[in-house]
Amino acid sequence: MKIVSIVGARPQFIKAAMVSKQLREIHEEILVHTGQHYDKDLSDIFFQELSLPNPEYNLGVGSMSHASQTARMMMGIEEVLVGEKPDWILVYGDTNSTIGGALTAAKLNIPVAHVEAGPRMYDRSIPEEVNRIITDHISTLLFAPTQISVDNLRKEGIEDGVFLTGDVMLDSFRKFSRVAEQKSTILDELGLQSKGYLLATVHRARNTDIEENLRSIVEAFLSCDETIVFSVHPRTDKCLKKYGLFETLFRAPNLVLISPLGYLDSLMLTRNAHKILTDSGGLQKEAYFSKVPCITLDESTGWPETLEDGWNILVGSNQDKIVAAVNDFSPQGKQRNVFGDGETGKIIVEVLSNDMPISNTLNLI
């Protein structure tokens, strides 16, 4: 078969790395990079470290409003699909690249396969939530990472074509953790000791674009006694400077500000952190995989499994809650095997390859 895979953002590169290689052993894959993440630190380095094949098409869309970005993507993807005439289009996650690819394929009557279908935050003010819901409802094959994801889809009337596969990010985590241990020198470069620091990331619009929320998070970071390594997303950097917060953070004795890292360095910082502070769904899972307590700077999460097992806590942007969690939060629960066994990429390719019946939900883990 010919399969067009759509990627455009850091989390999708990580997921595609575990599917693309296996897919190309059997089928013809055409990789399309929308250019949603175009910064070297958020794009190029991931292709290099993860040994992702160079994309056959790079649309170079770049940053703009959600509507404009998605429209530009759809125009470029449509041209690719009309020319390539694929049997399937494969999309990942919940970004504008995801919905852009899925909508374009649906209008051309090309079946859509969605990796990471079913997670819900139950908050439609979040653009990514809307992207994932719409993509799920127009997909033919839905690869759900957890049982809760399967249950969410069933509640919305989606049962045909749903496969419980596990989470492909666990595949990447297990494979590249070993590589990171051999190649990454980030701890030495930053003068860090294992479990001697907190790792922080902030990138969600509700935290960066609302000054009150970002200021509250910054004040919480400044109030902490522990060293915080703060990986600053380009959007966050822009907002910190806009609100006059950057210099304060830069001069703070307990803050180490760094640019976004490649996957290997990011894994090493995650696995060796004392705690994680983040609004990233992907990092919440990587913290869980690493058995590192996670403090989520949001009011909801797409990964309630991490809350149920006691390894994640929601604090939003509230300064007092953030500081209290840094000081007192300690996981009490035992982790379950809720994200699969690290063979999700293989399962996804098998489902696509074997033309399995899609009239029933299959539990494949």
Coordinates of C-alpha atoms in Angstrom, one line a residue:
M1 CA 0.0 0.0 0.0
K2 CA 0.9 3.6 -0.3
I3 CA 0.5 5.5 3.0
V4 CA 0.9 9.3 3.5
S5 CA 2.0 10.2 7.0
I6 CA 1.5 13.7 8.3
V7 CA 3.8 15.2 10.9
G8 CA 4.5 18.8 11.9
A9 CA 5.3 19.1 15.6
R10 CA 7.8 17.7 18.1
P11 CA 5.5 15.0 19.7
Q12 CA 4.6 13.7 16.2
F13 CA 8.2 13.3 15.2
I14 CA 8.7 11.1 18.4
K15 CA 5.7 9.0 17.6
A16 CA 6.4 8.6 13.9
A17 CA 9.9 7.4 14.6
M18 CA 8.5 4.2 16.0
V19 CA 6.1 3.6 13.2
S20 CA 7.8 4.9 10.0
K21 CA 10.7 2.5 10.0
Q22 CA 8.5 -0.6 10.4
L23 CA 6.0 0.8 7.9
R24 CA 8.6 1.2 5.2
E25 CA 9.7 -2.4 5.5
I26 CA 6.4 -3.4 4.1
H27 CA 4.7 -0.5 2.4
E28 CA 5.5 2.7 0.5
E29 CA 5.4 5.6 3.0
I30 CA 5.3 9.3 1.9
L31 CA 6.3 11.5 4.8
V32 CA 4.8 15.0 4.8
H33 CA 6.2 17.7 7.2
T34 CA 3.8 20.6 7.5
G35 CA 6.4 22.9 9.0
Q36 CA 4.2 23.6 12.0
H37 CA 7.3 23.4 14.1
Y38 CA 10.1 24.9 12.0
D39 CA 12.6 26.0 14.7
K40 CA 15.8 23.9 14.5
D41 CA 15.5 23.0 18.2
L42 CA 11.9 21.8 17.7
S43 CA 12.3 20.1 14.3
D44 CA 15.6 19.3 12.6
I45 CA 17.3 17.8 15.6
F46 CA 14.5 15.3 16.1
F47 CA 14.8 14.0 12.6
Q48 CA 18.6 13.6 13.2
E49 CA 18.3 11.9 16.6
L50 CA 15.4 9.7 15.9
S51 CA 16.7 8.6 12.5
L52 CA 13.5 9.7 10.9
P53 CA 13.7 9.6 7.1
N54 CA 13.8 13.0 5.4
P55 CA 10.3 14.1 4.5
E56 CA 9.3 13.7 0.9
Y57 CA 7.4 17.0 1.2
N58 CA 8.0 19.9 3.5
L59 CA 5.2 22.4 3.3
G60 CA 7.0 25.1 5.3
V61 CA 3.7 26.5 6.7
G62 CA 5.3 28.1 9.8
S63 CA 3.6 30.1 12.6
M64 CA 0.3 32.0 12.2
S65 CA -3.2 32.0 13.6
H66 CA -4.9 28.6 14.0
A67 CA -7.3 29.1 11.1
S68 CA -4.7 30.5 8.7
Q69 CA -2.2 27.8 9.6
T70 CA -4.7 24.9 9.2
A71 CA -5.9 26.4 5.9
R72 CA -2.4 26.6 4.5
M73 CA -1.7 23.1 5.6
M74 CA -4.9 21.8 4.0
M75 CA -4.0 23.4 0.7
G76 CA -0.5 21.9 0.7
I77 CA -1.7 18.5 1.8
E78 CA -4.4 18.4 -0.8
E79 CA -1.9 18.9 -3.5
V80 CA 0.2 16.1 -2.2
L81 CA -2.7 13.7 -1.8
V82 CA -4.1 14.4 -5.3
G83 CA -0.7 13.8 -6.8
E84 CA 0.2 10.7 -4.7
K85 CA -3.2 9.0 -4.5
P86 CA -2.5 7.1 -1.3
D87 CA -4.5 4.2 0.1
W88 CA -4.4 5.6 3.6
I89 CA -3.4 8.8 5.4
L90 CA -1.8 8.4 8.8
V91 CA -2.0 11.3 11.4
Y92 CA -0.8 11.6 14.9
G93 CA -2.1 13.3 18.1
D94 CA -3.9 16.5 18.3
T95 CA -2.1 19.4 16.5
N96 CA -3.2 21.6 13.6
S97 CA -1.2 19.2 11.4
T98 CA -3.4 16.4 12.6
I99 CA -6.7 18.0 11.8
G100 CA -5.4 19.6 8.6
G101 CA -4.4 16.2 7.3
A102 CA -7.5 14.4 8.5
L103 CA -10.0 16.9 7.1
T104 CA -8.2 17.1 3.7
A105 CA -8.2 13.3 3.4
A106 CA -11.8 13.0 4.4
K107 CA -12.9 15.5 1.7
L108 CA -11.0 13.4 -0.9
N109 CA -12.5 10.1 0.4
I110 CA -9.1 8.8 1.5
P111 CA -9.4 6.7 4.7
V112 CA -7.8 8.2 7.8
A113 CA -5.8 6.2 10.5
H114 CA -5.4 8.2 13.7
V115 CA -2.5 7.3 16.1
E116 CA -3.4 8.4 19.7
A117 CA -7.1 8.5 19.3
G118 CA -9.5 8.9 22.3
P119 CA -7.8 10.9 25.0
R120 CA -10.1 13.7 26.3
M121 CA -9.5 16.7 28.5
Y122 CA -13.3 17.6 28.4
D123 CA -12.5 21.2 27.7
R124 CA -13.3 22.5 24.3
S125 CA -11.6 25.8 24.9
I126 CA -8.4 24.0 24.2
P127 CA -7.7 24.0 20.5
E128 CA -5.9 20.6 20.6
E129 CA -9.0 19.0 22.2
V130 CA -11.2 20.2 19.3
N131 CA -8.6 18.9 16.8
R132 CA -8.5 15.4 18.4
I133 CA -12.3 15.1 18.7
I134 CA -12.9 16.0 15.0
T135 CA -10.1 13.8 13.8
D136 CA -11.5 10.8 15.8
H137 CA -15.0 11.3 14.3
I138 CA -13.7 11.2 10.7
S139 CA -11.2 8.4 11.1
T140 CA -11.6 4.9 9.8
L141 CA -9.0 3.4 12.0
L142 CA -8.5 4.7 15.6
F143 CA -5.4 3.5 17.5
A144 CA -6.3 4.2 21.2
P145 CA -3.4 4.3 23.6
T146 CA -5.3 3.3 26.8
Q147 CA -8.5 1.7 27.9
I148 CA -9.8 5.0 29.1
S149 CA -9.3 6.3 25.5
V150 CA -11.4 3.4 24.2
D151 CA -14.1 4.2 26.7
N152 CA -14.1 7.9 25.7
L153 CA -14.6 6.9 22.1
R154 CA -17.4 4.5 23.0
K155 CA -19.2 7.3 24.9
E156 CA -19.2 9.4 21.7
G157 CA -20.6 6.5 19.7
I158 CA -17.3 5.5 18.1
E159 CA -16.8 1.7 18.2
D160 CA -16.0 0.5 14.7
G161 CA -12.4 0.6 13.8
V162 CA -11.1 1.2 17.4
F163 CA -8.0 -0.7 18.4
L164 CA -6.5 -0.7 21.9
T165 CA -2.8 -0.6 20.9
G166 CA -0.9 1.0 23.8
D167 CA 1.0 4.3 23.6
V168 CA 3.7 4.7 20.9
M169 CA 5.5 7.2 23.1
L170 CA 6.4 4.3 25.4
D171 CA 8.1 2.6 22.5
S172 CA 10.2 5.7 21.9
F173 CA 10.9 6.2 25.6
R174 CA 12.2 2.7 26.0
K175 CA 14.3 2.6 22.9
F176 CA 15.9 6.1 23.1
S177 CA 16.4 6.1 26.9
R178 CA 19.2 3.6 26.3
V179 CA 20.7 5.8 23.5
A180 CA 20.4 8.9 25.7
E181 CA 22.4 7.2 28.5
Q182 CA 25.2 6.6 26.1
K183 CA 25.2 9.9 24.1
S184 CA 23.7 12.7 26.2
T185 CA 26.1 14.9 28.3
I186 CA 23.4 17.4 29.3
L187 CA 23.7 16.8 33.0
D188 CA 27.5 17.6 33.0
E189 CA 27.0 20.5 30.7
L190 CA 24.5 22.1 33.1
G191 CA 26.4 21.0 36.2
L192 CA 23.4 19.0 37.5
Q193 CA 23.3 16.1 39.8
S194 CA 20.6 13.3 39.4
K195 CA 17.5 14.2 41.5
G196 CA 19.1 17.5 42.4
Y197 CA 16.8 19.7 40.3
L198 CA 13.2 20.2 39.0
L199 CA 12.5 20.3 35.3
A200 CA 9.9 22.8 34.0
T201 CA 8.2 23.5 30.7
V202 CA 5.4 25.9 29.9
H203 CA 3.8 26.3 26.4
R204 CA 0.0 26.1 26.5
A205 CA -1.7 29.2 25.3
R206 CA -3.8 29.5 28.5
N207 CA -0.6 29.8 30.5
T208 CA 1.6 31.8 28.1
D209 CA -1.0 34.2 26.5
I210 CA -2.7 35.2 29.7
E211 CA -0.4 37.5 31.6
E212 CA -1.9 36.8 35.0
N213 CA -1.4 33.0 34.6
L214 CA 2.2 33.3 33.4
R215 CA 3.1 35.8 36.1
S216 CA 1.7 33.4 38.8
I217 CA 3.7 30.5 37.4
V218 CA 6.9 32.6 37.4
E219 CA 6.3 33.8 40.9
A220 CA 5.9 30.2 42.0
F221 CA 9.2 29.2 40.3
L222 CA 10.9 32.1 42.1
S223 CA 9.5 31.0 45.4
C224 CA 10.9 27.5 45.2
D225 CA 14.1 26.7 47.1
E226 CA 15.1 24.0 44.6
T227 CA 17.0 24.5 41.4
I228 CA 14.6 24.6 38.4
V229 CA 15.8 23.9 34.9
F230 CA 13.3 25.8 32.8
S231 CA 13.2 24.8 29.1
V232 CA 11.7 27.9 27.4
H233 CA 9.5 27.3 24.4
P234 CA 9.7 30.1 21.7
R235 CA 6.1 31.1 22.4
T236 CA 6.9 31.3 26.2
D237 CA 10.1 33.3 25.6
K238 CA 8.1 35.8 23.6
C239 CA 5.5 36.2 26.3
L240 CA 8.0 36.4 29.1
K241 CA 9.7 39.3 27.4
K242 CA 6.4 40.9 26.5
Y243 CA 5.2 40.9 30.1
G244 CA 8.6 42.0 31.5
L245 CA 9.3 38.7 33.3
F246 CA 12.3 37.3 31.4
E247 CA 15.0 39.4 33.1
T248 CA 13.7 38.5 36.5
L249 CA 13.8 34.8 35.7
F250 CA 17.2 35.1 34.0
R251 CA 18.7 36.7 37.2
A252 CA 17.1 34.3 39.7
P253 CA 19.7 32.2 41.5
N254 CA 17.5 29.1 41.4
L255 CA 16.6 29.2 37.7
V256 CA 18.5 27.7 34.9
L257 CA 17.0 28.9 31.6
I258 CA 17.7 26.7 28.5
S259 CA 16.4 26.6 25.0
P260 CA 14.2 23.6 23.9
L261 CA 16.4 20.4 23.7
G262 CA 16.6 17.5 21.4
Y263 CA 14.9 14.3 22.4
L264 CA 18.0 12.6 23.9
D265 CA 18.9 15.5 26.2
S266 CA 15.2 15.9 27.1
L267 CA 15.0 12.3 28.1
M268 CA 18.0 12.5 30.4
L269 CA 16.7 15.6 32.1
T270 CA 13.3 14.0 32.6
R271 CA 14.6 10.7 34.0
N272 CA 17.0 12.4 36.4
A273 CA 14.7 15.2 37.7
H274 CA 13.4 15.2 41.2
K275 CA 10.0 16.5 40.0
I276 CA 8.5 17.7 36.7
L277 CA 6.5 20.9 36.3
T278 CA 4.7 21.1 33.0
D279 CA 1.6 21.7 31.0
S280 CA 2.7 19.3 28.3
G281 CA 0.7 16.1 27.9
G282 CA 3.7 14.3 26.4
L283 CA 6.0 15.3 29.2
Q284 CA 3.4 14.1 31.7
K285 CA 3.6 10.7 30.2
E286 CA 7.4 10.7 30.0
A287 CA 7.5 11.7 33.7
Y288 CA 5.2 8.7 34.5
F289 CA 7.4 6.4 32.4
S290 CA 10.4 7.7 34.3
K291 CA 8.7 7.3 37.7
V292 CA 9.2 11.0 38.4
P293 CA 6.4 12.9 40.2
C294 CA 4.7 15.3 37.8
I295 CA 3.1 18.6 38.8
T296 CA 0.8 19.6 35.9
L297 CA 0.3 23.4 35.4
D298 CA -3.2 22.9 34.0
E299 CA -6.8 22.3 35.3
S300 CA -7.2 19.1 33.3
T301 CA -5.2 16.4 31.6
G302 CA -5.7 14.0 28.7
W303 CA -4.0 11.3 30.8
P304 CA -6.1 10.6 33.8
E305 CA -4.3 7.3 34.2
T306 CA -1.4 9.2 35.6
L307 CA -3.7 10.9 38.2
E308 CA -5.4 7.7 39.1
D309 CA -2.0 6.0 39.8
G310 CA -1.0 9.0 42.0
W311 CA 2.0 10.1 40.0
N312 CA 0.5 13.3 38.7
I313 CA -1.3 16.3 40.3
L314 CA -3.2 19.2 38.7
V315 CA -2.4 22.6 40.1
G316 CA -3.3 25.0 37.2
S317 CA -1.4 28.3 37.3
N318 CA -2.1 28.9 41.0
Q319 CA 1.1 30.0 42.7
D320 CA 0.2 28.6 46.2
K321 CA -0.8 25.2 44.7
I322 CA 2.4 25.0 42.6
V323 CA 4.7 25.7 45.6
A324 CA 2.7 23.3 47.9
A325 CA 3.1 20.6 45.3
V326 CA 6.8 21.2 44.9
N327 CA 7.2 20.9 48.7
D328 CA 4.8 18.2 49.5
F329 CA 3.6 16.1 46.6
S330 CA 4.9 12.5 46.8
P331 CA 3.3 9.7 44.7
Q332 CA 1.6 7.1 46.8
G333 CA 0.2 4.7 44.2
K334 CA 1.8 1.8 42.3
Q335 CA 2.0 2.2 38.6
R336 CA -0.1 -0.1 36.4
N337 CA 0.6 -1.3 32.9
V338 CA -1.9 1.1 31.3
F339 CA 0.2 2.3 28.3
G340 CA 1.0 -1.0 26.8
D341 CA 4.2 -3.1 26.5
G342 CA 6.3 -0.9 24.2
E343 CA 5.3 -2.7 21.0
T344 CA 2.7 -0.2 19.8
G345 CA 4.4 0.7 16.6
K346 CA 4.5 -3.0 15.6
I347 CA 0.8 -3.4 16.4
I348 CA -0.2 -0.3 14.3
V349 CA 1.7 -1.6 11.3
E350 CA 0.2 -5.0 11.7
V351 CA -3.3 -3.7 11.7
L352 CA -2.7 -1.5 8.7
S353 CA -1.0 -4.4 6.9
N354 CA -3.4 -7.2 7.6
D355 CA -6.5 -5.4 6.5
M356 CA -8.2 -6.5 9.7
P357 CA -12.0 -6.2 10.0
I358 CA -12.9 -2.9 11.5
S359 CA -16.4 -3.7 12.6
N360 CA -15.3 -4.5 16.2
T361 CA -13.1 -3.0 18.8
L362 CA -10.1 -5.3 19.2
N363 CA -8.0 -5.4 22.3
L364 CA -4.5 -6.1 21.0
I365 CA -2.3 -5.4 24.0

